[in-house]
Coordinates of C-alpha atoms and ligand atoms in Angstrom, one line a residue:
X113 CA 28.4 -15.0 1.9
X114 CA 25.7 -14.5 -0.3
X115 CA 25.3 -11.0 -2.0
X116 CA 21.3 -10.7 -0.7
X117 CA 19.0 -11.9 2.1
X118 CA 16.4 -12.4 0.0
X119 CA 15.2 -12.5 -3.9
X120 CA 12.2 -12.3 -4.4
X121 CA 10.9 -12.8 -8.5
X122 CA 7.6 -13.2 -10.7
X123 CA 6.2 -10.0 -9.2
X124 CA 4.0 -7.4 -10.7
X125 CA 5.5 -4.4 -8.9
X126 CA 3.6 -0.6 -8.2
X127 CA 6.7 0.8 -7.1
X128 CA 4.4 4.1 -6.4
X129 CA 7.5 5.8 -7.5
X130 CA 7.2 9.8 -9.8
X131 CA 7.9 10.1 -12.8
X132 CA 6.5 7.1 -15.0
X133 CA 2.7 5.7 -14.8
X134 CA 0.9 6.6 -12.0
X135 CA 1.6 3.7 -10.1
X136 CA 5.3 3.1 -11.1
X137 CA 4.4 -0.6 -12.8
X138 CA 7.8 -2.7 -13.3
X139 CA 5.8 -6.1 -15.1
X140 CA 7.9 -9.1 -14.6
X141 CA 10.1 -7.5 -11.8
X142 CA 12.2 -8.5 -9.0
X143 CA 13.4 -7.2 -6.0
X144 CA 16.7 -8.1 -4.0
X145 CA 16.8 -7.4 -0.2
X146 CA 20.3 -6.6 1.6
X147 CA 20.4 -5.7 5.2
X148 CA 16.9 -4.8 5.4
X149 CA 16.7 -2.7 2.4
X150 CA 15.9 -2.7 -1.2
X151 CA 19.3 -3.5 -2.7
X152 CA 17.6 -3.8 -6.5
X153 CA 14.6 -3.4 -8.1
X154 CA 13.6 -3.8 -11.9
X155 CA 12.7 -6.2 -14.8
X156 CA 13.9 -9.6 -13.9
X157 CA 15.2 -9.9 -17.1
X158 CA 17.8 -7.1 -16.5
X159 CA 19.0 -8.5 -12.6
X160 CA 22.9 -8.4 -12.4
X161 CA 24.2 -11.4 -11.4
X162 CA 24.5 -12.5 -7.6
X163 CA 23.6 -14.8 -5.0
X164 CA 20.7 -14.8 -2.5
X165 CA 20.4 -16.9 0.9
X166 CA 17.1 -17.4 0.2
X167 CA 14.7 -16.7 -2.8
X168 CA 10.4 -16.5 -3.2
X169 CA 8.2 -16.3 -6.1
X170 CA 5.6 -13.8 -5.9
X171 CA 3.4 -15.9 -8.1
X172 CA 2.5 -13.0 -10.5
X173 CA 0.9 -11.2 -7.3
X174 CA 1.4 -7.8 -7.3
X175 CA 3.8 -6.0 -4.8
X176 CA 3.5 -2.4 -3.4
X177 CA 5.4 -0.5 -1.1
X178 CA 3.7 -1.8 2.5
X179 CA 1.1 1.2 3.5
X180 CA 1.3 3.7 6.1
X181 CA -1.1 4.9 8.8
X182 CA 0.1 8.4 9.2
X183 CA -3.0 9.8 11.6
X184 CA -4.0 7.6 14.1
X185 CA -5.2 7.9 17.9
X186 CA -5.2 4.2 18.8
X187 CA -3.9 4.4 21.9
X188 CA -7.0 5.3 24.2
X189 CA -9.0 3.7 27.1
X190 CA -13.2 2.8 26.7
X191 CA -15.4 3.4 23.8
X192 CA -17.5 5.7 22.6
X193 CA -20.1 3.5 21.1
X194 CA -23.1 5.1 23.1
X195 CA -22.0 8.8 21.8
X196 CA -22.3 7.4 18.0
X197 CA -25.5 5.9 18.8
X198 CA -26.8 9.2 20.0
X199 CA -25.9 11.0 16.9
X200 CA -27.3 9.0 15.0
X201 CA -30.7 10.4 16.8
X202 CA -29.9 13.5 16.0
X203 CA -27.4 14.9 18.4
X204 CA -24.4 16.7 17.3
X205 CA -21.0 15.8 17.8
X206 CA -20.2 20.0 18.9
X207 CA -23.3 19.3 21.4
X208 CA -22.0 16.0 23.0
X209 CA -18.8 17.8 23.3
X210 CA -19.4 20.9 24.4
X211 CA -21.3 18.9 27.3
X212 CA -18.8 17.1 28.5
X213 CA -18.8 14.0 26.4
X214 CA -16.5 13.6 23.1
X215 CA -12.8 13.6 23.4
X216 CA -13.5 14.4 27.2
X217 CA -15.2 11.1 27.8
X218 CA -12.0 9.1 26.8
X219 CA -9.8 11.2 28.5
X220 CA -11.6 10.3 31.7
X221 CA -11.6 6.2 30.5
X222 CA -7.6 6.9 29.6
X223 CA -6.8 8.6 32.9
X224 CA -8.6 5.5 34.3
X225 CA -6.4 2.8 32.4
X226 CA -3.4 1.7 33.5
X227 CA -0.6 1.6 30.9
X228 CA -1.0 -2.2 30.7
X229 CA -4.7 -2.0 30.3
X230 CA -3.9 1.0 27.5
X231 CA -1.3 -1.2 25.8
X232 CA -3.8 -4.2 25.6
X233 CA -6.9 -2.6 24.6
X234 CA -4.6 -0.9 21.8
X235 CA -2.3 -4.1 20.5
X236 CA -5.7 -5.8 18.4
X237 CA -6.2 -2.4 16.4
X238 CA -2.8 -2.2 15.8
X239 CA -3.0 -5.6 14.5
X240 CA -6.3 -4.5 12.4
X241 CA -4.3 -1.6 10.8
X242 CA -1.4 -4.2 10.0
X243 CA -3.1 -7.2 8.6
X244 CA -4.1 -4.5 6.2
X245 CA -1.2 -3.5 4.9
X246 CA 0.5 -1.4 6.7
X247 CA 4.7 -1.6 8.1
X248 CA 4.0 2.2 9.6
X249 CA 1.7 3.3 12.2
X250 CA 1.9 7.0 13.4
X251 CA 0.3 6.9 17.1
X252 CA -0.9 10.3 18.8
X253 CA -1.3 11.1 22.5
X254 CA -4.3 13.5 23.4
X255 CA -6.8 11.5 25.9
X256 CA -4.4 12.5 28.6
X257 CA -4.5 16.3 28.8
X258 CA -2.6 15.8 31.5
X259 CA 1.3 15.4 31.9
X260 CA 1.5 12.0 33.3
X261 CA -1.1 10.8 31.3
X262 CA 0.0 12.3 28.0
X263 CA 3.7 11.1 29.0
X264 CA 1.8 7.5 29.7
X265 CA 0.3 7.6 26.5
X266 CA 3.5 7.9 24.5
X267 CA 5.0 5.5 26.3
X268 CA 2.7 2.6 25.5
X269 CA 2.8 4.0 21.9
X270 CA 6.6 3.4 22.0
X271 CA 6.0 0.2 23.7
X272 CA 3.7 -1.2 20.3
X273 CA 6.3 -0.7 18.3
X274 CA 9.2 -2.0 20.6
X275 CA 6.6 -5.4 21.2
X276 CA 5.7 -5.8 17.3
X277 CA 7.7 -5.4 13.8
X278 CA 5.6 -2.3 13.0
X279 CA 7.3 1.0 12.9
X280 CA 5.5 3.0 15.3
X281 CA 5.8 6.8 14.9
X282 CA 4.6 8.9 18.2
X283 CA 3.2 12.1 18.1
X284 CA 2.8 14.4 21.4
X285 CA -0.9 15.7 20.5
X286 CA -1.1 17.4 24.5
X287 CA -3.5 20.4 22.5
X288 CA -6.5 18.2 21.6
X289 CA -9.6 19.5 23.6
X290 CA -9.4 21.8 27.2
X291 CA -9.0 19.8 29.7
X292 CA -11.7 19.9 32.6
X293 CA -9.4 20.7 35.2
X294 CA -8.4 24.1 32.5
X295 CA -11.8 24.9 31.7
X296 CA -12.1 28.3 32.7
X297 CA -8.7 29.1 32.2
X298 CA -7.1 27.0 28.8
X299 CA -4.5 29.0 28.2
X300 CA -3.1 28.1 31.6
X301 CA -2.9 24.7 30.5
X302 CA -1.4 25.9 27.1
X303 CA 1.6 27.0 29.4
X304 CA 1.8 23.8 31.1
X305 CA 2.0 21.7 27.4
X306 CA 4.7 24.7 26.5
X307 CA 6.5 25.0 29.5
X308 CA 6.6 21.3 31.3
X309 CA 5.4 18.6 29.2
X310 CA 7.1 19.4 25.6
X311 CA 10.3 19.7 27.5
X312 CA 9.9 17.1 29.1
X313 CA 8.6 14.5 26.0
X314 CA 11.5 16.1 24.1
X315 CA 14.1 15.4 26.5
X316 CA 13.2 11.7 26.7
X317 CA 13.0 11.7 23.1
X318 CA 9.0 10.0 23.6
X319 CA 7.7 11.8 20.6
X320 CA 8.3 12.4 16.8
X321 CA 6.2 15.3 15.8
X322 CA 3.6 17.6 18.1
X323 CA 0.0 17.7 17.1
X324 CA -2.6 20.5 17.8
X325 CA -6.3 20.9 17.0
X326 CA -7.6 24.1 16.1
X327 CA -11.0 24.3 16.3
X328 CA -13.8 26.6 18.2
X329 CA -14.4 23.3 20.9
X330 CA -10.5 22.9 20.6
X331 CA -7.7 25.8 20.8
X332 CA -7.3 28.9 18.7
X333 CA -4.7 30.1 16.8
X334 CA -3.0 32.3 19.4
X335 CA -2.8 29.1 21.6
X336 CA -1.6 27.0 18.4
X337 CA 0.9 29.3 17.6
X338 CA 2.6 28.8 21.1
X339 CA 2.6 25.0 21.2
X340 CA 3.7 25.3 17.6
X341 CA 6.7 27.9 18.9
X342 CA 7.5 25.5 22.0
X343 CA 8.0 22.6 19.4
X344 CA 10.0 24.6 17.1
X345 CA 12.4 25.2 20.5
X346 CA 12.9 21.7 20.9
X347 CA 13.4 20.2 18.0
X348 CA 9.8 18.8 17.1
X349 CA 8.2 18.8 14.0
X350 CA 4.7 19.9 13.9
X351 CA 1.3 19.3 12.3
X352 CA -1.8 19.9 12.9
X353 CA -5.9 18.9 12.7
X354 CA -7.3 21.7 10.7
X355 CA -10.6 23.5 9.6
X356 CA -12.4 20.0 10.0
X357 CA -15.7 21.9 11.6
X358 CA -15.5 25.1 10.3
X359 CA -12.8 27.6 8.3
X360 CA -10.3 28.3 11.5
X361 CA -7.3 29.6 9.2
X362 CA -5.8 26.0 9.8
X363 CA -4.3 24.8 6.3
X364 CA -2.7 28.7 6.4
X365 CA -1.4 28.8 9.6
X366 CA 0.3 25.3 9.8
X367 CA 1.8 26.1 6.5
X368 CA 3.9 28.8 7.8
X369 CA 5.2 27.0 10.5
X370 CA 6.3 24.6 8.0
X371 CA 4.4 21.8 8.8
X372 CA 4.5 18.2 8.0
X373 CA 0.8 17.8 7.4
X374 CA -2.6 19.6 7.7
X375 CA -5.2 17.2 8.4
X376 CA -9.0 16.7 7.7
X377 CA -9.5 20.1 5.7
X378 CA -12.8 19.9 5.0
X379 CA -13.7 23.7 5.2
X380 CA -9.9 24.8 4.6
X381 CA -9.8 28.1 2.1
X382 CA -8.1 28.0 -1.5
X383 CA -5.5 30.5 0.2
X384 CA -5.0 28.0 2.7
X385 CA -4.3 25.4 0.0
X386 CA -2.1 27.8 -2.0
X387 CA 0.1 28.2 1.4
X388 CA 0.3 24.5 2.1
X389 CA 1.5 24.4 -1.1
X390 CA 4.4 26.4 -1.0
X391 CA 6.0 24.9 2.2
X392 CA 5.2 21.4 1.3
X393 CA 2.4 20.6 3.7
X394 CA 1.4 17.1 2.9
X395 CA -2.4 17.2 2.9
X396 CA -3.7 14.0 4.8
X397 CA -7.2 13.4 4.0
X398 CA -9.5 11.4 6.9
X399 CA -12.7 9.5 5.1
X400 CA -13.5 7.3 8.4
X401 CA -14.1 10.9 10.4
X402 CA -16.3 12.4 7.2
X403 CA -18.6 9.4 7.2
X404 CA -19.0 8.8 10.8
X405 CA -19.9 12.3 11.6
X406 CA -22.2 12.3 8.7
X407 CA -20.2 15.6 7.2
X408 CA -21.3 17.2 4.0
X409 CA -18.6 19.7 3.0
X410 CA -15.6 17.8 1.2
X411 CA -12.0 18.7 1.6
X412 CA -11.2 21.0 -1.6
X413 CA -9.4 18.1 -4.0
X414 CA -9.5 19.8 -6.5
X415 CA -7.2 22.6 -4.6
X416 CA -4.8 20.6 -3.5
X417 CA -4.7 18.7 -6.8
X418 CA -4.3 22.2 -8.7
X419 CA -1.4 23.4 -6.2
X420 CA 0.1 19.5 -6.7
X421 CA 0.0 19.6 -2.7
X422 CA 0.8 15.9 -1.9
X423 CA -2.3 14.0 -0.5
X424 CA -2.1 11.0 1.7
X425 CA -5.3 9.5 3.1
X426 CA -5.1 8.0 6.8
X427 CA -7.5 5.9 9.4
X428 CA -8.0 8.6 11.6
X429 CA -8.2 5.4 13.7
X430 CA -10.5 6.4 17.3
X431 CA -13.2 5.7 19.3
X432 CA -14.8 8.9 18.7
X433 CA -15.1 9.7 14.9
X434 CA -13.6 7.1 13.1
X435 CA -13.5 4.0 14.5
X436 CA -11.8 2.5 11.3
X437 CA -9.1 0.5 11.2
X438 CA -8.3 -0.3 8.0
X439 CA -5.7 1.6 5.9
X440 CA -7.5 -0.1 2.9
X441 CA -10.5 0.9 3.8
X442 CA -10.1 4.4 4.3
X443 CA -8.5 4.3 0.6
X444 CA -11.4 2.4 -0.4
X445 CA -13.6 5.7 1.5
X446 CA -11.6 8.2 -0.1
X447 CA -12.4 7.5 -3.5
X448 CA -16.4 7.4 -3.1
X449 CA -16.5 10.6 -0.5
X450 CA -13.8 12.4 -1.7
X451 CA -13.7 11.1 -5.5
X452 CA -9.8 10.3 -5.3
X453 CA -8.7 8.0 -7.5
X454 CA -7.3 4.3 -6.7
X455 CA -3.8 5.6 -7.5
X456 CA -4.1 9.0 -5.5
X457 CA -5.2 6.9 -2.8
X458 CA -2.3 4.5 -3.1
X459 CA 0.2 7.0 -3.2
X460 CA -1.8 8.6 -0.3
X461 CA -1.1 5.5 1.7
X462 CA 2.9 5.2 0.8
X463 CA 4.9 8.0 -1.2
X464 CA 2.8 10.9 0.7
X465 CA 2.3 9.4 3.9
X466 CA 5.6 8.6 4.3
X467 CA 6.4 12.5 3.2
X468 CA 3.2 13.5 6.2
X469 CA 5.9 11.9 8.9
X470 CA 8.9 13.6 7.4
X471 CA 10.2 9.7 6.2
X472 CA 11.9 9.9 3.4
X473 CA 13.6 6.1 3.9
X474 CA 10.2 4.4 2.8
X475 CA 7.0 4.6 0.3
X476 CA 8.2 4.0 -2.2
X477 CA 10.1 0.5 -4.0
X478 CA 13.5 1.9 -4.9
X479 CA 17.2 1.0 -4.1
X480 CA 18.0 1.7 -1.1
X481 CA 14.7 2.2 0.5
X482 CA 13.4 0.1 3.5
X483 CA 12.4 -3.5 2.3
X484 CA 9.3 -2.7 3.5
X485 CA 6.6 -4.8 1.1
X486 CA 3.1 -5.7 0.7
X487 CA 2.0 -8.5 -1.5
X488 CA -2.0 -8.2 -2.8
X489 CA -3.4 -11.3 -4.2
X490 CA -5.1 -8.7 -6.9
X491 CA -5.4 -8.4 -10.5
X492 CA -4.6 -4.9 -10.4
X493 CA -3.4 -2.0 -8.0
X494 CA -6.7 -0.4 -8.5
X495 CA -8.5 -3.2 -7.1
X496 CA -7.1 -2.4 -3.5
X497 CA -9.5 1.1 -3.3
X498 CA -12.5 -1.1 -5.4
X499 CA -13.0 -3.8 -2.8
X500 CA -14.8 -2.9 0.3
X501 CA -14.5 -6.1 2.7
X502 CA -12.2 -7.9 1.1
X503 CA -8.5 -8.9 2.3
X504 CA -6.1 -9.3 -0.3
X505 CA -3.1 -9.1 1.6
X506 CA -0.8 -12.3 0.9
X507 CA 2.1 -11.3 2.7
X508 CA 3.9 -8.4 4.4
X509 CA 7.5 -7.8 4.6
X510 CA 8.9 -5.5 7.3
X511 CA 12.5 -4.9 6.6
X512 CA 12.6 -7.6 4.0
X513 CA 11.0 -9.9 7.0
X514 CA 7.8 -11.8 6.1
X515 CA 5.6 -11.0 8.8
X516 CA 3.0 -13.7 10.4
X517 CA -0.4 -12.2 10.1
X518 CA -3.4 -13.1 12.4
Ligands
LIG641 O1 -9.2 13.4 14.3 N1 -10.5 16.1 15.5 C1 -10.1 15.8 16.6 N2 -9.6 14.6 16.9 C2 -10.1 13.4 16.4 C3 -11.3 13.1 17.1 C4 -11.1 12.6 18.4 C5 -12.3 12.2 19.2 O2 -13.4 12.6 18.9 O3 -12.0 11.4 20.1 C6 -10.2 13.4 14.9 O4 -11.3 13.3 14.4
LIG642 FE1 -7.4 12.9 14.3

């Protein structure tokens, strides 16, 4: 019996751990894998002694903790291809919603799909996301607006990550627009979410975390407040899409019910900021919605920076407003829209997306942590956010298994 699965040497490490330089560098490190997990991590010259079933160089490549995609709405049926092309001639994305198109044009396309179809369309940008780095895909519901459809879309979420080696996390996102069938009456719907389908999601255990959006063509805060309390009754974390249109009290009102994350931000208050801060509220910052909508006001950095509210940066992967998926990419958009730096957008992709699912067993390269690695063919960790294009990625390990990438 050897002591490790795997040892793998000659590796420039950005353990993306707190504490040291901002990426964590170990120079001439090594890491041992054991059951999955990191069993040891440091210089190579100070390994203890033990045996390894198998062993790999790195080559001098440098290794990071693998990525995470912590916002994401892959899961959904049709494009919207047509609606980017009219805003691009000047129509608004408010207007093409509030006129039946936007997120109620794929609801219709994902009522339309069957699961299989759903499953199918999703699986390539799953791969996308992947073969750029990333061991950890967070997947929301939210075409559906329905129960069997929302309940359908979880399902095939659970589904990726049963059929693939990426950890799928699902989130129940049922309060994303009004649902044509609830126009005139939304907060009838509201007690259908509340009432049937978080009971129901919760009692097969289909979701993670609940999602809302608060927003004057989504839900207001009343509304949020009781999807956020019908969560809290069963058990589910929360977190929610906030003030990316306009100042709804978002970043505040998440805060208080403790949530994981606040996402987008862009017109979020500093008292906002100040509340995320003291509950912990990851900030998770979405540079492939900004661009594609052509948005002008920039989430306050500088804020969240002052506050030390963690940041994570995330795909915002769907067919409306960010049809983007690359996890690299988005860091690579988050430093030129948002000015983050390379390291604040590689910490944004591990340590603190990890934190915006509530994971605390990955994100970082430490003992004990999952084994879950990405090797960049790079001369530096600040080259990942520098490239636009490029794809570095040599290998991925998954639970200290190299994964075949397409
Ligand atoms: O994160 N903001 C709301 N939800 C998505 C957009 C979804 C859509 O337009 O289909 C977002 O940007
Ligand atoms: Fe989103």
């Amino acid at each position: 019996m050897s002591d490790w699965d795997l040892l793998l040497t000659d590796a420039k490490i950005a353990t993306m751990q707190e504490g040291g330089d901002e990426y964590g560098v170990i120079e001439d490190g090594a890491i041992a894998i054991s059951g999955g997990k990191i069993a040891w991590v440091g210089k190579a010259s100070l390994l203890p002694g033990g045996s390894a079933a198998e062993t790999g160089s790195c080559e001098n490549k440098w290794l990071s903790p693998a990525l995470i995609d912590c916002h994401t709405h892959l899961v959904f049926g049709g494009d919207r291809a047509a609606e980017f092309e009219q805003r691009l001639k000047g129509v608004s994305y408010e207007a093409i919603a509030r006129s039946g198109g936007g997120i109620l044009s794929t609801v219709r396309a994902t009522r339309e799909a069957s699961s299989d179809q759903l499953f199918d369309a999703a699986m390539p940008r799953l791969m996308a996301i992947r073969d750029s780095g990333a061991a950890t895909v967070e997947i929301k519901s939210g075409y559906g607006l329905d129960i069997e459809t929302e309940i359908r879309m979880l399902e095939v979420a659970r589904r990726l990550g049963e059929s693939t080696d990426i950890s799928v996390r699902a989130t129940l996102l049922a309060a994303h627009a009004v649902p044509p069938d609830y126009k005139d009456s939304p907060d009838k719907y509201i007690e259908l979410v509340c009432n049937e389908l978080i009971p129901a999601v919760a009692e097969r255990g289909l979701a993670d975390a609940l999602d809302a959006y608060l927003e004057n063509i989504a839900f207001d805060k009343q509304q949020v407040t009781r999807v956020f309390d019908a969560a809290r009754t069963h058990g589910l974390p929360v977190k929610l899409h906030a003030d990316q249109l306009t100042d709804g009290g978002g970043a505040a009102l998440a805060a208080r019910f403790g949530a994981l994350s606040a996402d987008h931000l862009e017109f979020s208050s500093a008292d906002g900021v100040a509340e995320m801060a003291a509950n912990k509220t990851v900030a998770v910052l979405l540079p492939g919605a900004f661009v594609t909508l052509g948005e002008t006001q920039r989430p306050p950095v500088n804020g969240l920076r002052r506050h030390q509210v963690p940041i994570a940066v995330a795909t915002d992967c769907n067919p409306g407003t960010s049809p983007l998926t690359s996890v690299r990419e988005a860091m690579a958009l988050a430093c030129r829209l948002f000015q983050l730096t390379p390291a604040e957008c590689l910490a944004g992709t591990t340590r603190n997306a990890a934190r915006a699912l509530g994971l605390d067993d990955r994100g970082v390269i430490a003992a004990g942590k999952r084994a879950d690695l990405a090797l960049w063919d790079i001369s530096h960790p600040r080259d990942l956010s520098y490239w636009l294009g490029e794809q570095p990625l040599a290998s991925l390990f998954i639970e200290g298994h190299a994964v075949s990438l397409n």
